[in-house]
Short mmCIF file of C-alpha atoms and ligand atoms in Angstrom, two decimals:
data_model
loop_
_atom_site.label_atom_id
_atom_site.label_comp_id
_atom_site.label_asym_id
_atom_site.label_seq_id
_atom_site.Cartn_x
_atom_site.Cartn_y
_atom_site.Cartn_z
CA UNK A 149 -2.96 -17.47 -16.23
CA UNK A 150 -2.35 -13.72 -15.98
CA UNK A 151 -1.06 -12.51 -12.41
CA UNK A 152 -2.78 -10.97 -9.98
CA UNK A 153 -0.16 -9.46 -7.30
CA UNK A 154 -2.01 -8.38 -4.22
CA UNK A 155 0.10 -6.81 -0.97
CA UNK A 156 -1.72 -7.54 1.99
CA UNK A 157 -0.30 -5.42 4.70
CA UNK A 158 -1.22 -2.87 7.44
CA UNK A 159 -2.21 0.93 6.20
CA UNK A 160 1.30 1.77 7.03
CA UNK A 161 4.92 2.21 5.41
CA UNK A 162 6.75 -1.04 7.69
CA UNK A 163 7.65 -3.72 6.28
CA UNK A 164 5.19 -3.49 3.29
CA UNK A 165 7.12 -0.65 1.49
CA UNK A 166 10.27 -3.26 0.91
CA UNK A 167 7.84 -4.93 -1.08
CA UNK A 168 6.06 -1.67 -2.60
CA UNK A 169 9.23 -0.23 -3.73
CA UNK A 170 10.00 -3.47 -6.06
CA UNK A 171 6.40 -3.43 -7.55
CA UNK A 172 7.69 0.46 -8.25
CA UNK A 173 10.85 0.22 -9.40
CA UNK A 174 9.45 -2.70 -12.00
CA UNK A 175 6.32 -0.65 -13.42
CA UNK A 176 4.17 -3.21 -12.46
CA UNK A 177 0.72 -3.20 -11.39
CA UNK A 178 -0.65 -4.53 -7.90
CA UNK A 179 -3.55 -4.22 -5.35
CA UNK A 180 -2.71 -2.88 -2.15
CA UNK A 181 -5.32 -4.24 0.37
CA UNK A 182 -4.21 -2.06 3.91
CA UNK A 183 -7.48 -2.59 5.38
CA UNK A 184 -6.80 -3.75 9.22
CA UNK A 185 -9.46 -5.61 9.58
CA UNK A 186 -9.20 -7.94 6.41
CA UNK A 187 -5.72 -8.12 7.64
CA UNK A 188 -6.62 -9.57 10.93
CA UNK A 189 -9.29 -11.94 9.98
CA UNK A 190 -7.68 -13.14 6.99
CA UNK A 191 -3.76 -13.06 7.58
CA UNK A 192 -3.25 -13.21 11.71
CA UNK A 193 -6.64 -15.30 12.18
CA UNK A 194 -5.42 -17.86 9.66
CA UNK A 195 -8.80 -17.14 6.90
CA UNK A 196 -6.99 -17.98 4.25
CA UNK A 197 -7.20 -21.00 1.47
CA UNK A 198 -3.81 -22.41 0.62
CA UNK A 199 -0.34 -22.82 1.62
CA UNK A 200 -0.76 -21.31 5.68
CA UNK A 201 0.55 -17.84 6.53
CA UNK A 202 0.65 -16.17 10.00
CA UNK A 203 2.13 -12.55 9.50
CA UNK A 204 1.71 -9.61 7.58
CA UNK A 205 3.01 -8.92 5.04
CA UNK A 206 1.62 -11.74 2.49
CA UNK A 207 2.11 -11.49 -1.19
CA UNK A 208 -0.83 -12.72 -3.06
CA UNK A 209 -1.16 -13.86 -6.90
CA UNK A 210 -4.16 -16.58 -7.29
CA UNK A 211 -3.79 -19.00 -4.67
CA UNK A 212 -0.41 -18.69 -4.18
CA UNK A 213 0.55 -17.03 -1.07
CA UNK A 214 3.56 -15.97 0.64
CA UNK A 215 5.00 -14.40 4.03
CA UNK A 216 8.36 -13.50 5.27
CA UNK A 217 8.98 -10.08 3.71
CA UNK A 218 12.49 -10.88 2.47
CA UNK A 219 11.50 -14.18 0.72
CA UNK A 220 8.78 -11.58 -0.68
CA UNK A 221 11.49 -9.74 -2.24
CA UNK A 222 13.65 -12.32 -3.25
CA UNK A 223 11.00 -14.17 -4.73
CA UNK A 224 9.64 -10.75 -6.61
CA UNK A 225 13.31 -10.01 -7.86
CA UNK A 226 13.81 -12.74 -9.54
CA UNK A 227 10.31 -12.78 -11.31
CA UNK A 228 10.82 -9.20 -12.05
CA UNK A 229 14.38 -9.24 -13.20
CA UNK A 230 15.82 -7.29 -10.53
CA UNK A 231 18.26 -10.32 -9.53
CA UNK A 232 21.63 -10.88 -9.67
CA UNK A 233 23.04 -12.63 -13.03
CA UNK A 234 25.50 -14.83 -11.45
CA UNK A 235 25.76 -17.28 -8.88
CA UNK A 236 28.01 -15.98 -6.48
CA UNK A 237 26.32 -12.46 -6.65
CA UNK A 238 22.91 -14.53 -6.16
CA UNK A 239 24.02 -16.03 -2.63
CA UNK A 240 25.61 -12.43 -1.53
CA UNK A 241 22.63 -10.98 -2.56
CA UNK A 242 20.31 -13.23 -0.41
CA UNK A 243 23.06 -12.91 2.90
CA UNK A 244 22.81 -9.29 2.56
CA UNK A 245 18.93 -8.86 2.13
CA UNK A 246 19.06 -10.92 5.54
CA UNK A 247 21.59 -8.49 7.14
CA UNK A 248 18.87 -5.75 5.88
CA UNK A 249 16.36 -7.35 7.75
CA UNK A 250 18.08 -8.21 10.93
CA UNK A 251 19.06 -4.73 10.95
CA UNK A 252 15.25 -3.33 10.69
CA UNK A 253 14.34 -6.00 13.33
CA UNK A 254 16.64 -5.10 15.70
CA UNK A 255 16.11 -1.18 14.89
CA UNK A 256 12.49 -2.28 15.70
CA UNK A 257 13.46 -4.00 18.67
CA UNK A 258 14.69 -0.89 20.60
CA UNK A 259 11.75 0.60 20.21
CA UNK A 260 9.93 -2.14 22.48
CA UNK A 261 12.33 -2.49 25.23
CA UNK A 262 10.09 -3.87 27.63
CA UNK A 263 7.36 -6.15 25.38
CA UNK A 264 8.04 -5.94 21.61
CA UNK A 265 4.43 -7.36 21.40
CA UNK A 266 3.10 -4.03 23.16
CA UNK A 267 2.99 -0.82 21.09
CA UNK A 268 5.82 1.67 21.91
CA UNK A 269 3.38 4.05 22.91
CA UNK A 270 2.86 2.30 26.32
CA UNK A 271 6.75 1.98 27.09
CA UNK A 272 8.61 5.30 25.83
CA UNK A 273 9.97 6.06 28.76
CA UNK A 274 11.59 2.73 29.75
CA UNK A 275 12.25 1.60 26.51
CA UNK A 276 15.09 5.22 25.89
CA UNK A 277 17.62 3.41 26.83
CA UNK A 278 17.42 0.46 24.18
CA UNK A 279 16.52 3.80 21.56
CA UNK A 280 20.10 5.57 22.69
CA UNK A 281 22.40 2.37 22.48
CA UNK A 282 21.07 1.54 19.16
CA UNK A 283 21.66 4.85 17.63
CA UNK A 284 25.51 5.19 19.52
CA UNK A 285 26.23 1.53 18.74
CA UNK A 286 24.64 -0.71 16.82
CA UNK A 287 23.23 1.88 13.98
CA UNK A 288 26.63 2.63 13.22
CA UNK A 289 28.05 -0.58 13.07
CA UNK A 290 24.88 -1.86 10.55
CA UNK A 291 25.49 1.36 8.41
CA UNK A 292 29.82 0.98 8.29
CA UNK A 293 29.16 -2.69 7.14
CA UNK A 294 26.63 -1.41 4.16
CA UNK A 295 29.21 0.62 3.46
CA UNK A 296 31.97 -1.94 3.12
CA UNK A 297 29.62 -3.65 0.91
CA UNK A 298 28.88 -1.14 -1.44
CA UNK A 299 32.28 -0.37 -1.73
CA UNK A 300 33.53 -4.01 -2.52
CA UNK A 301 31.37 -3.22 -5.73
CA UNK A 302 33.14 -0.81 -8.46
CA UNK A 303 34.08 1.46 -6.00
CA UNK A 304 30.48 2.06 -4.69
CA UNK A 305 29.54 4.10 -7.75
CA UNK A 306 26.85 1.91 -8.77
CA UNK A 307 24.63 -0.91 -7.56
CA UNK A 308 25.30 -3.32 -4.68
CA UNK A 309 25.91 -6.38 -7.19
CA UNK A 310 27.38 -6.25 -10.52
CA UNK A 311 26.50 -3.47 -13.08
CA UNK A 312 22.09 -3.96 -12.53
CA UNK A 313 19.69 -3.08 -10.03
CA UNK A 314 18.33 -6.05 -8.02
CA UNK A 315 15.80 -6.12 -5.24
CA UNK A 316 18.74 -6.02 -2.39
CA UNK A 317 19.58 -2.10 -3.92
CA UNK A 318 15.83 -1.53 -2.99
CA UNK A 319 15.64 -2.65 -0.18
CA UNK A 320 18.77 -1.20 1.71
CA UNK A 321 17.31 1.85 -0.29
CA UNK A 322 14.17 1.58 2.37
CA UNK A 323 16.41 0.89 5.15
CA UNK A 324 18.15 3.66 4.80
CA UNK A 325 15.40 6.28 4.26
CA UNK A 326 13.72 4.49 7.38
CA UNK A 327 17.07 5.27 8.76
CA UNK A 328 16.73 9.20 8.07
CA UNK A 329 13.64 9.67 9.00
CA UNK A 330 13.65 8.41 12.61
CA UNK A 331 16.73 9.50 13.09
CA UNK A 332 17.61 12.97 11.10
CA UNK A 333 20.59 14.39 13.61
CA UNK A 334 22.13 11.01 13.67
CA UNK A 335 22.17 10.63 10.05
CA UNK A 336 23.21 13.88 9.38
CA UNK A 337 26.25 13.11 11.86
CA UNK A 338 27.23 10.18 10.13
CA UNK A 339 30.25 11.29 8.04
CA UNK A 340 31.48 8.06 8.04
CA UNK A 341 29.05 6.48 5.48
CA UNK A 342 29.48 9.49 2.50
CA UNK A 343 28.97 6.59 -0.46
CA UNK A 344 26.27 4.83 1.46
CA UNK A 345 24.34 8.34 1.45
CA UNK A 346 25.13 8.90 -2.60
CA UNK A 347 23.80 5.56 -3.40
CA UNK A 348 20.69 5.93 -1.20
CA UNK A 349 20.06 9.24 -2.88
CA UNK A 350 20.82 7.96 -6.34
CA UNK A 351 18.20 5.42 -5.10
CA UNK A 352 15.50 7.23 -4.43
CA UNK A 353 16.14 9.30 -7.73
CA UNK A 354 14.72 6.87 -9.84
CA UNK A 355 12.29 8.60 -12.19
CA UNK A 356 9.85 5.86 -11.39
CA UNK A 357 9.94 5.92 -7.50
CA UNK A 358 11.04 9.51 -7.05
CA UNK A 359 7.53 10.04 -8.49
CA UNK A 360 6.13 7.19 -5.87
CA UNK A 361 8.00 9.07 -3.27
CA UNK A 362 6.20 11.97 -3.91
CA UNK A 363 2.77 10.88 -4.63
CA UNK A 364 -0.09 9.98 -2.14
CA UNK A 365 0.46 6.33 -2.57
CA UNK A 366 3.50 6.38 -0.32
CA UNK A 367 2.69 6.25 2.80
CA UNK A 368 4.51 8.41 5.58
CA UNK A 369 6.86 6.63 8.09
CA UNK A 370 5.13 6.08 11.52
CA UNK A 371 8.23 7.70 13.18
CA UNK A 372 7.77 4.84 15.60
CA UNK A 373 10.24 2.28 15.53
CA UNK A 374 11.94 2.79 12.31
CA UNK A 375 9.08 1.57 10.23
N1 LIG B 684 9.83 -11.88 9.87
C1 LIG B 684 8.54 -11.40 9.42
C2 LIG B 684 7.95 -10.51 10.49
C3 LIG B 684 6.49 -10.21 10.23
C4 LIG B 684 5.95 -9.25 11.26
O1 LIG B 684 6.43 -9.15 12.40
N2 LIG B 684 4.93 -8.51 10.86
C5 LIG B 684 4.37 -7.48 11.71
C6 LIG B 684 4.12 -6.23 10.92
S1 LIG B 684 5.61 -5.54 10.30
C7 LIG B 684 3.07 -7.93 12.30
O2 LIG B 684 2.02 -7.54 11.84
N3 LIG B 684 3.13 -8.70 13.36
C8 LIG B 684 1.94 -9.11 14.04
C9 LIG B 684 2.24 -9.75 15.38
O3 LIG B 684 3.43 -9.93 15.72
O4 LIG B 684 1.29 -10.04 16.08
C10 LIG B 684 8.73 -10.63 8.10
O5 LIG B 684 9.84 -10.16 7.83
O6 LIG B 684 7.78 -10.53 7.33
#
């Protein structure tokens, strides 16, 4: 049977654009269902036929379903090639898309210092202090270790593993611009990551997502919790 991806996910960048950016990147075709209130009912209210899901984002082909956005991209790498060709590089691969996402999490985190359920716009002041020690301390240590990474691979000049793109290049990719845009001056600052910022450039230079970037398909960052 022919596949038929669907993205279910809020009308918002978030976690949704890790999986956005592979569709991109692969030239492949896919329905983007942002509506909020499909997304409630169907996804958080548990409407849905098949294998049970509870949180956005779900990846959709048939009745196959699936949650957890970095399964989503691990899953989507390998059907779409982007995925390491050796075994070792296969198991680095999936411990650093994990590091990506507990880094995103816990950028996330600081945003909702006093109820991560409640939206940041009801704890901004009290929640400044989680903001500052993530950008002083943590951010830095998340983007140094990237960096070591990257490094460990030809000399940082290419791709995170081996001489081919995989879905872990894409998705640091989005953790990085996430990075930028909710915090410019800090990146800016960072002089200790040079290589990191070439490779998320080279990145996001990609014929085929350059011209995502900027088309009205991609959404804007909500400039709210790195997401
Ligand atoms: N670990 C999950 C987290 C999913 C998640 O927290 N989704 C958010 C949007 S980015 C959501 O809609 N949560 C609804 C809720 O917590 O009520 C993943 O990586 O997909």
């Amino acid at each position: 049977m022919a596949d038929n991806w669907e993205l279910m996910y809020w009308p918002l960048a978030g976690r949704g654009e890790f999986i956005r950016v592979i569709f991109v990147e692969a030239g492949i075709e896919f329905k983007d269902t942002d509506d909020s209130k499909v997304i409630t009912e169907k996804v958080k209210e548990g409407k849905m036929e098949g294998f049970p899901v509870k949180f956005p984002p779900v990846l959709c082909n048939g009745d196959f379903h699936l949650s957890q956005t970095p399964t989503i991209c691990k899953y989507l790498g390998k059907k779409f090639g982007l995925y390491p060709d050796n075994e070792d590089d296969e198991w680095h691969a999936d411990q650093l898309n994990a590091t990506i996402h507990d880094y995103i999490a816990e950028g996330r985190l600081s945003f909702h210092g006093v109820n991560h359920i409640m939206t940041y716009f009801n704890q901004i002041e009290e929640t400044k202090p989680y903001i500052e020690r993530f950008v002083t301390e943590r951010m830095p240590m998340w983007l140094k270790y990237f960096e070591k990474v990257l490094l460990a691979n030809n000399g940082g000049t290419g791709f995170m593993f081996g001489n081919k793109l995989t879905y872990v290049d894409l998705g640091l990719m989005h953790v990085l611009r996430a990075t930028e845009s909710q915090f410019p001056d800090a990146w800016n600052d960072a002089d200790y990551i040079p290589t990191l910022k070439s490779f998320k450039d080279r990145m996001c230079s990609r014929p085929r997502l350059a011209a995502y970037f900027k088309s009205d398909k991609c959404r804007p960052f909500e400039g709210n919790s790195m997401m």
